[in-house]
Coordinates of C-alpha atoms in Angstrom, one line a residue:
Chain A
X1385 CA -43.8 26.4 -61.4
X1386 CA -41.5 27.8 -59.2
X1387 CA -39.3 25.3 -57.7
X1388 CA -39.4 25.3 -53.8
X1389 CA -37.5 21.8 -53.1
X1390 CA -35.7 19.8 -55.9
X1391 CA -34.5 16.6 -56.4
X1392 CA -31.2 16.8 -58.9
X1393 CA -30.3 13.8 -60.7
X1394 CA -30.1 12.0 -57.2
X1395 CA -28.4 8.4 -57.8
X1396 CA -27.6 6.1 -54.6
X1397 CA -25.0 3.1 -54.5
X1398 CA -24.6 1.4 -51.4
X1399 CA -20.9 -0.5 -51.7
X1400 CA -20.0 -3.2 -48.6
X1401 CA -17.0 -4.5 -49.1
X1402 CA -16.6 -5.8 -52.9
X1403 CA -20.4 -5.6 -53.6
X1404 CA -22.2 -2.6 -54.9
X1405 CA -26.3 -1.8 -55.1
X1406 CA -27.6 0.9 -56.7
X1407 CA -30.7 1.7 -54.4
X1408 CA -31.9 5.1 -56.7
X1409 CA -31.1 5.9 -59.8
X1410 CA -31.4 9.2 -61.6
X1411 CA -34.5 10.9 -59.4
X1412 CA -35.4 14.4 -60.6
X1413 CA -38.8 16.1 -58.9
X1414 CA -39.6 19.3 -58.2
X1415 CA -41.8 20.3 -55.6
X1416 CA -43.9 23.7 -55.4
X1417 CA -44.1 25.7 -52.4
X1418 CA -46.8 24.8 -50.1
X1419 CA -47.7 21.3 -51.9
X1420 CA -48.3 17.9 -51.1
X1421 CA -46.4 15.0 -52.6
X1422 CA -46.3 11.6 -51.8
X1423 CA -43.8 8.9 -52.8
X1424 CA -45.1 5.6 -53.2
X1425 CA -43.6 2.2 -54.0
X1426 CA -43.8 -1.2 -52.8
X1427 CA -41.3 -2.1 -49.8
X1428 CA -37.5 -2.1 -50.3
X1429 CA -38.2 0.1 -53.7
X1430 CA -36.2 2.9 -51.9
X1431 CA -38.4 5.2 -50.7
X1432 CA -37.2 5.9 -47.1
X1433 CA -33.8 5.9 -48.5
X1434 CA -34.6 9.0 -50.5
X1435 CA -36.3 10.7 -47.8
X1436 CA -33.4 10.5 -45.7
X1437 CA -31.2 12.1 -48.5
X1438 CA -33.7 15.1 -48.1
X1439 CA -33.2 14.9 -44.8
X1440 CA -29.1 15.1 -44.8
X1441 CA -29.4 12.0 -42.6
X1442 CA -27.7 10.0 -45.3
X1443 CA -26.0 11.3 -48.6
X1444 CA -26.4 10.9 -52.0
X1445 CA -23.8 9.3 -54.4
X1446 CA -24.1 11.8 -57.2
X1447 CA -26.5 14.5 -57.5
X1448 CA -27.9 16.3 -55.1
X1449 CA -30.9 18.2 -52.9
X1450 CA -31.8 22.1 -53.4
X1451 CA -33.4 24.0 -51.1
X1452 CA -34.8 27.3 -52.2
X1453 CA -31.9 27.1 -54.8
X1454 CA -29.3 26.2 -52.3
X1455 CA -27.5 22.9 -51.7
X1456 CA -28.7 21.1 -48.5
X1457 CA -26.4 17.9 -47.6
X1458 CA -26.8 18.0 -43.4
X1459 CA -29.8 17.4 -41.7
X1460 CA -31.0 20.5 -40.1
X1461 CA -34.3 22.0 -38.6
X1462 CA -35.7 23.3 -42.2
X1463 CA -36.5 19.5 -42.9
X1464 CA -38.2 18.4 -40.1
X1465 CA -38.7 14.5 -40.0
X1466 CA -41.8 12.9 -38.2
X1467 CA -40.2 9.7 -38.1
X1468 CA -42.4 6.1 -38.7
X1469 CA -42.0 5.1 -35.3
X1470 CA -42.5 8.3 -33.6
X1471 CA -38.7 8.1 -32.1
X1472 CA -40.0 10.6 -28.5
X1473 CA -36.8 10.5 -26.1
X1474 CA -38.5 8.2 -23.5
X1475 CA -36.6 10.0 -20.4
X1476 CA -38.6 13.5 -21.8
X1477 CA -42.3 14.2 -21.3
X1478 CA -44.6 15.1 -24.1
X1479 CA -43.3 18.8 -23.5
X1480 CA -39.8 18.5 -23.1
X1481 CA -39.7 16.3 -26.4
X1482 CA -41.5 19.1 -28.7
X1483 CA -39.3 21.9 -26.1
X1484 CA -36.0 20.0 -27.6
X1485 CA -36.1 21.3 -30.7
X1486 CA -37.9 24.5 -30.5
X1487 CA -35.0 25.1 -28.4
X1488 CA -32.6 24.5 -30.7
X1489 CA -34.1 26.4 -33.2
X1490 CA -35.3 29.7 -31.6
X1491 CA -32.2 29.7 -28.8
X1492 CA -32.1 33.2 -30.6
X1493 CA -35.0 34.3 -31.7
X1494 CA -37.5 33.7 -29.1
X1495 CA -37.6 34.4 -25.3
X1496 CA -38.3 31.8 -22.7
X1497 CA -41.6 32.7 -21.9
X1498 CA -42.4 32.7 -25.5
X1499 CA -40.5 29.1 -26.6
X1500 CA -42.8 28.2 -23.9
X1501 CA -45.9 29.3 -25.3
X1502 CA -44.8 28.4 -28.7
X1503 CA -44.3 24.5 -27.8
X1504 CA -47.9 25.0 -25.8
X1505 CA -49.2 26.2 -29.4
X1506 CA -48.1 23.5 -31.1
X1507 CA -49.1 20.4 -28.7
X1508 CA -52.8 22.3 -28.6
X1509 CA -52.5 22.2 -32.7
X1510 CA -52.4 18.5 -32.5
X1511 CA -54.2 18.5 -29.6
X1512 CA -52.0 17.0 -27.2
X1513 CA -51.9 19.9 -24.8
X1514 CA -53.5 18.1 -22.3
X1515 CA -51.0 15.2 -22.2
X1516 CA -48.1 18.1 -22.1
X1517 CA -46.6 16.1 -18.4
X1518 CA -46.7 12.1 -19.8
X1519 CA -44.0 10.3 -21.2
X1520 CA -44.3 8.5 -24.0
X1521 CA -44.8 5.2 -22.5
X1522 CA -47.6 6.8 -21.2
X1523 CA -49.7 8.0 -24.1
X1524 CA -51.1 5.1 -27.0
X1525 CA -49.6 5.2 -30.3
X1526 CA -51.6 7.8 -32.4
X1527 CA -50.7 10.1 -29.5
X1528 CA -46.9 9.6 -29.8
X1529 CA -47.8 10.1 -33.8
X1530 CA -49.4 13.0 -32.7
X1531 CA -46.4 14.8 -30.8
X1532 CA -44.1 13.9 -33.4
X1533 CA -45.7 15.8 -35.8
X1534 CA -45.9 18.6 -33.2
X1535 CA -41.8 18.3 -32.8
X1536 CA -41.4 18.4 -36.6
X1537 CA -44.2 21.3 -36.6
X1538 CA -42.8 23.6 -34.1
X1539 CA -39.2 23.6 -35.8
X1540 CA -41.1 25.7 -38.6
X1541 CA -39.2 23.4 -41.2
X1542 CA -40.0 24.9 -44.7
X1543 CA -40.0 21.3 -45.6
X1544 CA -41.8 18.3 -43.4
X1545 CA -41.2 15.3 -44.4
X1546 CA -43.0 12.6 -43.0
X1547 CA -41.4 8.5 -43.3
X1548 CA -44.4 6.3 -43.0
X1549 CA -46.4 8.1 -40.3
X1550 CA -49.5 6.6 -40.0
X1551 CA -47.5 2.8 -40.6
X1552 CA -47.7 1.7 -37.2
X1553 CA -51.0 2.4 -36.3
X1554 CA -54.7 0.7 -36.2
X1555 CA -57.3 1.8 -39.5
X1556 CA -59.2 3.9 -37.1
X1557 CA -56.8 5.8 -35.3
X1558 CA -54.8 6.2 -38.7
X1559 CA -57.6 7.7 -40.6
X1560 CA -58.7 10.1 -37.7
X1561 CA -54.9 11.1 -37.7
X1562 CA -54.5 11.8 -41.6
X1563 CA -57.9 13.8 -40.8
X1564 CA -55.8 16.2 -39.0
X1565 CA -52.8 16.3 -40.7
X1566 CA -54.8 17.7 -44.0
X1567 CA -56.5 20.4 -41.4
X1568 CA -52.9 21.2 -40.4
X1569 CA -51.9 21.4 -44.1
X1570 CA -54.8 23.3 -45.3
X1571 CA -54.2 25.8 -41.8
X1572 CA -50.6 26.3 -42.2
X1573 CA -50.3 25.6 -45.8
X1574 CA -47.0 23.3 -45.7
X1575 CA -45.1 21.8 -47.6
X1576 CA -45.6 18.8 -47.3
X1577 CA -43.2 15.3 -48.3
X1578 CA -44.5 11.9 -47.1
X1579 CA -43.7 8.2 -47.7
X1580 CA -46.5 5.8 -48.3
X1581 CA -47.2 2.3 -49.3
X1582 CA -50.7 2.6 -48.5
X1583 CA -52.3 3.6 -51.7
X1584 CA -56.0 5.5 -50.1
X1585 CA -53.5 7.3 -48.0
X1586 CA -51.7 8.9 -51.2
X1587 CA -54.8 9.8 -53.1
X1588 CA -56.3 11.4 -50.0
X1589 CA -53.9 13.5 -48.7
X1590 CA -52.2 14.1 -51.6
X1591 CA -51.6 17.2 -54.9
X1592 CA -48.8 14.7 -56.3
X1593 CA -48.0 11.3 -56.2
X1594 CA -44.7 10.2 -57.4
X1595 CA -44.8 6.5 -58.0
X1596 CA -41.4 4.4 -57.7
X1597 CA -40.3 1.3 -59.8
X1598 CA -38.8 -1.8 -57.7
X1599 CA -35.5 -1.5 -56.7
X1600 CA -32.8 -1.9 -57.3
X1601 CA -31.8 0.7 -59.7
X1602 CA -35.1 2.2 -58.4
X1603 CA -36.6 5.6 -60.3
X1604 CA -39.7 7.3 -60.9
X1605 CA -41.9 5.5 -62.8
X1606 CA -45.1 8.0 -62.8
X1607 CA -46.1 11.1 -61.4
X1608 CA -49.9 11.6 -60.9
X1609 CA -51.8 14.8 -60.4
X1610 CA -54.4 14.4 -57.9
X1611 CA -56.9 17.3 -58.9
X1612 CA -59.4 16.9 -55.8
X1613 CA -60.5 20.4 -54.2
X1614 CA -59.5 21.0 -50.7
X1615 CA -60.7 20.8 -48.3
X1616 CA -61.3 17.2 -48.6
X1617 CA -63.9 14.6 -47.0
X1618 CA -63.3 11.1 -46.9
X1619 CA -66.8 10.0 -46.9
X1620 CA -68.0 12.3 -49.8
X1621 CA -64.5 11.1 -51.7
X1622 CA -65.0 7.7 -51.5
X1623 CA -68.1 8.2 -54.4
X1624 CA -66.1 10.7 -56.3
X1625 CA -65.2 9.4 -59.9
X1626 CA -61.8 11.4 -59.7
X1627 CA -61.1 10.2 -56.5
X1628 CA -61.7 6.3 -58.0
X1629 CA -59.8 7.4 -60.5
X1630 CA -56.8 8.1 -59.5
X1631 CA -56.6 5.3 -56.8
X1632 CA -57.5 3.2 -60.3
X1633 CA -54.3 4.5 -61.7
X1634 CA -52.0 4.1 -58.8
X1635 CA -53.1 0.3 -58.6
X1636 CA -52.6 0.2 -62.0
X1637 CA -48.9 1.0 -61.3
X1638 CA -48.3 -1.4 -58.5
X1639 CA -49.7 -3.9 -59.0
X1640 CA -49.9 -5.0 -63.1
X1641 CA -46.6 -2.7 -64.5
X1642 CA -44.8 -2.5 -61.7
X1643 CA -45.7 -5.8 -59.4
X1644 CA -43.7 -6.6 -56.3
X1645 CA -41.3 -9.3 -57.0
X1646 CA -40.3 -11.2 -53.5
X1647 CA -36.9 -11.8 -52.9
X1648 CA -35.5 -11.2 -56.4
Chain B
X466 CA -83.1 -12.8 -23.5
X467 CA -83.3 -9.2 -22.6
X468 CA -86.2 -8.8 -21.4
X469 CA -86.3 -10.8 -17.7
X470 CA -82.3 -8.9 -17.5
X471 CA -83.3 -5.8 -17.7
X472 CA -86.2 -6.1 -15.1
X473 CA -83.8 -8.0 -12.6
X474 CA -81.5 -4.6 -13.0
X475 CA -84.6 -2.4 -12.7
X476 CA -85.3 -4.9 -9.4
X477 CA -82.4 -4.0 -7.6
X478 CA -81.5 -0.1 -8.4
X479 CA -84.9 0.7 -7.2
X480 CA -84.0 -0.2 -3.3
X481 CA -80.6 0.9 -3.5
X482 CA -81.3 4.2 -4.4
X483 CA -84.5 4.5 -1.9
X484 CA -81.5 3.8 0.8
X485 CA -78.6 5.3 -0.9
X486 CA -78.6 8.3 2.2
X487 CA -78.5 5.5 4.5
X488 CA -75.8 3.0 3.8
X489 CA -73.6 5.8 2.1
X490 CA -70.7 5.4 4.2
X491 CA -70.6 1.9 4.7
X492 CA -69.4 0.7 0.7
X493 CA -66.4 2.8 1.5
X494 CA -65.0 1.0 4.7
X495 CA -65.0 -2.6 3.7
X496 CA -62.0 -1.8 0.5
X497 CA -60.1 0.7 3.1
X498 CA -59.9 -3.0 5.9
X499 CA -59.7 -5.2 3.0
X500 CA -56.5 -3.3 1.5
X501 CA -55.1 -3.3 4.6
X502 CA -55.9 -7.1 4.9
X503 CA -54.1 -7.5 1.0
X504 CA -51.4 -5.2 2.7
X505 CA -50.7 -7.2 5.5
X506 CA -50.8 -10.5 3.5
X507 CA -48.5 -9.5 0.8
X508 CA -45.9 -8.6 3.7
X509 CA -46.6 -12.0 5.7
X510 CA -46.0 -13.7 1.8
X511 CA -42.5 -11.9 1.6
X512 CA -41.2 -11.9 5.1
X513 CA -42.4 -15.5 6.6
X514 CA -40.3 -18.0 4.8
X515 CA -36.9 -16.3 5.2
X516 CA -37.8 -15.9 8.6
X517 CA -38.3 -19.5 8.7
X518 CA -35.7 -20.8 6.9
X519 CA -33.7 -18.3 9.0
X520 CA -34.9 -19.8 12.0
X521 CA -34.3 -23.4 10.8
X522 CA -30.5 -23.1 9.7
X523 CA -30.1 -21.1 13.7
X524 CA -31.3 -24.3 15.2
X525 CA -29.4 -26.4 12.8
X526 CA -26.4 -24.7 13.8
X527 CA -26.8 -24.5 17.3
X528 CA -27.8 -28.7 17.3
X529 CA -24.7 -28.9 15.0
X530 CA -22.1 -26.5 17.0
X531 CA -23.5 -27.1 20.6
X532 CA -21.2 -30.6 21.2
X533 CA -18.3 -29.8 23.3
X534 CA -15.0 -30.2 21.1
X535 CA -16.9 -28.3 18.5
X536 CA -14.7 -26.1 16.5
X537 CA -17.4 -23.3 15.8
X538 CA -19.2 -21.7 18.3
X539 CA -23.1 -21.9 18.1
X540 CA -25.5 -19.2 17.7
X541 CA -26.1 -18.8 21.4
X542 CA -22.8 -19.0 22.3
X543 CA -21.6 -16.1 19.5
X544 CA -25.1 -13.6 20.9
X545 CA -23.2 -14.0 24.6
X546 CA -19.4 -13.4 23.4
X547 CA -20.5 -10.3 21.1
X548 CA -23.3 -8.6 23.2
X549 CA -21.0 -6.0 24.4
X550 CA -20.0 -5.3 20.5
X551 CA -23.9 -5.6 19.2
X552 CA -25.1 -3.6 22.0
X553 CA -22.0 -1.1 21.9
X554 CA -20.8 -0.3 18.5
X555 CA -19.8 3.0 19.1
X556 CA -17.0 2.8 21.5
X557 CA -13.1 4.4 20.7
X558 CA -10.4 3.1 23.4
X559 CA -8.1 4.5 20.9
X560 CA -5.8 3.1 18.2
X561 CA -8.2 -0.4 16.7
X562 CA -10.0 -1.3 19.4
X563 CA -13.3 0.7 18.5
X564 CA -16.3 -0.2 18.4
X565 CA -18.3 -2.1 14.9
X566 CA -19.5 1.3 13.7
X567 CA -16.1 2.6 13.2
X568 CA -14.5 0.0 11.2
X569 CA -17.8 -0.4 9.0
X570 CA -17.6 3.3 8.9
X571 CA -14.1 3.8 7.7
X572 CA -14.5 0.9 4.6
X573 CA -17.3 2.4 3.6
X574 CA -15.1 5.9 3.8
X575 CA -13.1 4.1 1.0
X576 CA -15.3 2.3 -1.0
X577 CA -16.7 5.9 -1.5
X578 CA -14.0 7.5 -3.0
X579 CA -12.4 4.7 -4.6
X580 CA -15.9 3.7 -5.9
X581 CA -16.8 7.4 -6.9
X582 CA -12.9 7.5 -8.8
X583 CA -14.5 4.1 -11.1
X584 CA -17.8 5.5 -11.4
X585 CA -16.3 8.7 -13.4
X586 CA -13.6 7.2 -15.1
X587 CA -15.5 4.0 -16.2
X588 CA -18.4 6.3 -17.5
X589 CA -15.8 8.6 -19.6
X590 CA -13.9 5.5 -20.8
X591 CA -17.0 3.5 -21.4
X592 CA -18.5 6.6 -23.3
X593 CA -15.0 6.4 -25.6
X594 CA -15.1 3.1 -26.1
X595 CA -19.3 3.3 -27.4
X596 CA -18.6 6.2 -29.3
X597 CA -15.3 5.7 -31.1
X598 CA -14.5 2.5 -32.8
X599 CA -10.4 3.2 -33.3
X600 CA -10.8 3.4 -29.0
X601 CA -12.7 0.4 -28.9
X602 CA -10.3 -1.6 -31.2
X603 CA -6.9 -0.3 -29.4
X604 CA -8.8 -0.8 -25.6
X605 CA -10.8 -3.3 -25.6
X606 CA -8.6 -5.9 -25.8
X607 CA -6.5 -4.5 -22.9
X608 CA -9.9 -3.9 -20.6
X609 CA -10.7 -7.8 -21.5
X610 CA -6.4 -9.0 -20.0
X611 CA -6.6 -6.8 -16.9
X612 CA -10.2 -7.2 -16.2
X613 CA -9.5 -11.1 -15.1
X614 CA -6.8 -9.7 -12.7
X615 CA -7.7 -10.4 -9.4
X616 CA -8.7 -7.6 -7.0
X617 CA -5.9 -8.6 -4.7
X618 CA -3.3 -9.2 -7.1
X619 CA -3.2 -5.4 -7.1
X620 CA -2.4 -4.6 -3.8
X621 CA 1.5 -5.3 -3.8
X622 CA 2.0 -2.9 -7.2
X623 CA -0.3 -0.7 -6.0
X624 CA 1.7 -0.7 -2.1
X625 CA 5.0 0.0 -3.5
X626 CA 3.6 2.4 -5.9
X627 CA 2.0 4.8 -3.4
X628 CA 3.9 3.7 -0.1
X629 CA 0.8 4.1 1.7
X630 CA -1.8 1.5 3.0
X631 CA -5.1 4.7 3.0
X632 CA -4.7 5.1 -1.1
X633 CA -3.6 1.5 -1.8
X634 CA -6.6 0.4 -0.7
X635 CA -8.4 3.0 -2.5
X636 CA -6.6 2.2 -5.9
X637 CA -7.6 -1.4 -5.5
X638 CA -11.6 -1.0 -5.0
X639 CA -10.8 1.4 -8.1
X640 CA -9.4 -0.8 -10.4
X641 CA -12.0 -3.7 -9.5
X642 CA -15.1 -1.5 -10.0
X643 CA -14.4 0.2 -13.0
X644 CA -14.3 -2.7 -15.5
X645 CA -18.0 -3.7 -15.3
X646 CA -19.0 0.1 -15.4
X647 CA -16.4 1.2 -18.8
X648 CA -18.0 -2.3 -20.8
X649 CA -21.9 -1.7 -19.7
X650 CA -21.5 1.9 -20.3
X651 CA -19.7 1.3 -23.7
X652 CA -22.8 -1.4 -24.6
X653 CA -25.1 0.4 -23.7
X654 CA -23.6 3.7 -25.7
X655 CA -23.3 1.5 -28.8
X656 CA -27.0 0.4 -28.6
X657 CA -28.2 3.9 -28.4
X658 CA -31.1 3.7 -31.4
X659 CA -30.3 4.8 -34.6
X660 CA -33.7 6.9 -34.6
X661 CA -31.9 8.9 -31.6
X662 CA -29.1 10.3 -33.1
X663 CA -31.2 10.8 -36.1
X664 CA -33.7 12.9 -34.3
X665 CA -30.5 14.8 -32.7
X666 CA -29.2 15.2 -36.1
X667 CA -32.4 16.7 -37.0
X668 CA -32.7 19.5 -34.2
X669 CA -28.5 19.5 -34.3
X670 CA -27.5 19.1 -31.2
X671 CA -23.9 20.4 -30.6
X672 CA -22.0 17.1 -29.4
X673 CA -22.2 18.5 -25.5
X674 CA -26.0 18.7 -25.6
X675 CA -26.0 15.1 -27.3
X676 CA -24.3 13.7 -24.6
X677 CA -26.0 14.6 -21.9
X678 CA -29.2 15.1 -23.5
X679 CA -29.6 11.6 -25.2
X680 CA -26.6 9.8 -24.3
X681 CA -26.6 9.2 -20.8
X682 CA -30.1 9.2 -20.7
X683 CA -30.1 6.8 -23.9
X684 CA -27.2 4.5 -21.8
X685 CA -28.7 5.0 -18.5
X686 CA -29.9 1.5 -18.1
X687 CA -27.1 0.0 -19.2
X688 CA -25.0 2.6 -16.7
X689 CA -26.6 1.3 -13.7
X690 CA -26.1 -2.1 -14.3
X691 CA -22.3 -1.9 -14.4
X692 CA -22.0 0.5 -11.4
X693 CA -24.1 -2.1 -9.7
X694 CA -22.0 -5.3 -10.2
X695 CA -18.8 -2.5 -9.6
X696 CA -20.5 -1.7 -5.7
X697 CA -20.7 -4.9 -5.2
X698 CA -17.4 -6.1 -6.5
X699 CA -15.9 -2.4 -4.1
X700 CA -17.0 -4.4 -1.3
X701 CA -15.6 -7.8 -1.9
X702 CA -12.5 -6.1 -2.5
X703 CA -12.2 -3.9 0.5
X704 CA -12.5 -6.6 3.0
X705 CA -9.9 -8.7 1.3
X706 CA -7.7 -5.4 0.8
X707 CA -7.6 -4.6 4.3
X708 CA -6.8 -7.7 5.8
X709 CA -3.8 -6.9 4.4
X710 CA -3.3 -3.6 5.1
X711 CA -4.5 -3.5 8.8
X712 CA -5.4 -0.4 10.2
X713 CA -9.1 0.7 10.8
X714 CA -11.3 -1.2 9.1
X715 CA -14.0 -4.2 9.0
X716 CA -11.7 -6.5 7.1
X717 CA -8.7 -5.6 9.5
X718 CA -11.3 -6.8 12.3
X719 CA -12.0 -9.5 11.2
X720 CA -8.3 -10.7 10.9
X721 CA -6.7 -9.1 13.8
X722 CA -10.2 -11.3 15.4
X723 CA -9.1 -14.5 14.0
X724 CA -5.3 -13.9 15.4
X725 CA -6.8 -13.7 18.5
X726 CA -9.2 -16.4 18.2
X727 CA -12.5 -14.7 18.9
X728 CA -14.4 -16.6 16.4
X729 CA -17.8 -15.3 17.8
X730 CA -16.6 -11.9 16.6
X731 CA -15.7 -12.8 12.8
X732 CA -18.8 -14.3 12.6
X733 CA -20.7 -11.1 13.7
X734 CA -18.5 -9.1 11.2
X735 CA -19.1 -11.3 8.7
X736 CA -22.9 -11.1 9.2
X737 CA -22.5 -6.9 9.0
X738 CA -20.0 -7.1 6.3
X739 CA -23.3 -9.0 4.5
X740 CA -26.0 -6.4 5.5
X741 CA -23.9 -4.1 4.5
X742 CA -23.0 -5.4 0.9
X743 CA -27.2 -5.8 0.5
X744 CA -27.9 -2.3 1.4
X745 CA -25.1 -1.1 -1.3
X746 CA -26.2 -2.6 -3.5
X747 CA -30.2 -2.3 -3.0
X748 CA -29.4 1.7 -3.0
X749 CA -27.7 1.8 -6.1
X750 CA -30.3 0.0 -7.5
X751 CA -32.8 2.3 -6.2
X752 CA -30.9 5.3 -7.4
X753 CA -30.8 3.6 -10.7
X754 CA -34.5 2.9 -11.2
X755 CA -35.1 6.5 -10.2
X756 CA -33.1 7.9 -12.8
X757 CA -34.0 5.8 -15.5
X758 CA -37.8 5.4 -15.1
X759 CA -39.3 6.1 -18.4
X760 CA -35.9 4.7 -20.2
X761 CA -36.4 1.2 -20.0
X762 CA -39.5 0.5 -21.4
X763 CA -39.1 2.2 -24.3

């Protein structure tokens, strides 16, 4: 197994005054190139903290993140993030939001015309080219998230980080967008790491599902391989025994062995 | 239930289809005249109530001040006394004997200069205080004390420092209007959502790009709140300051009219001061609306 992205013994301790909270304990994970990996766990287990550490937005207390055998500890376009609440800049148009990242990443390697074409290419990938001159408040939640994905893809990241990308969407839009992400993964072969708390979403999209125990001191409880052939079809999987078994396995982990304890 | 409904639809649809070529234009016209009527109605709803109130107040004023021995002139007398000033605001007889246009324009020039300086310095200081915790800890207490000093209290000090009326008046405008600009800008900078900072970090914007592409647009609604309060305070301060420094300007015009017991001229000048202040406020508000489109509704 060739390690592309490697999380090496990551601990994270938050200190507020005299009080310290250990959020993550000894997280080890290896992700291969082109894999789609989901991290699932109850809310408050430190999934988002883990994603922020990989993105470089927060630093691990001990341990580190290796991308292609090089340590990364500050944010950068090689680990582009699709944020939960889209985080588009409201004063820029759809096009300008994507262009912002493209202009920085390809400042030296692409001409102006090439960057323009590259922005439009990525908007086409997520079927948002028609809204290029709209502002974020003029498009729907699902469309905003599409633009967020286009912005991340346009930076040509080595790893695409998705932070509960479909969490704020209604069920129908979510399904539609999941299919889009699957198609993009199929087409572009990106390495994707997704945070989620939706079991169906995790099984449908992932090659591997990383299940986290409850915090404090959350660790990786179990890693499940999902041996389903791609391309996957939502409707066919509904009766597929492998799919149902995987789903069952994740549900058991989350609701039997590591049940969420309110305000523990 | 369904059958009769379908039937009715078919019945109404058929004659419409037959008559369509004949009445093609008619459906378009009524909406248009209706739109005009609606616009007129909306305008009337906004314009008529203040007009009625103004007419009533003028009437009461007229009735109260009409009697012989009344201290203030009634509106009819104000108009009669100031007719020349109203009709010819552009005369220039040298010295301070000028039309109202020249007085207002002199005041506005001082405001323009002092306010521009305070906008630049205020936004810069506001960004500093909003961005740096240490700058805030050091400067904020100072700002909180200084901002409570009344505008005119600065005038003697600035006269002592500049030894001239013109720069002193500009300084008073500057020092009066800068505080709300600093404070609002700082609040705006501090309230930039973490999401936007994360986006900037992932894209790796440098500090200068972060300032121009994230900070200023994100804080723009707050900055414009400060700018709007600032322009109002500037206009308040200039009239008072000009009363003391003399020369051409609407403030000194009022003071001069008082010294010559031309009460009607004072009333006319007050009217103009109010209108200009209102226009300045609308101007900044309008500019803010254009600049911050999109930002406020995030």
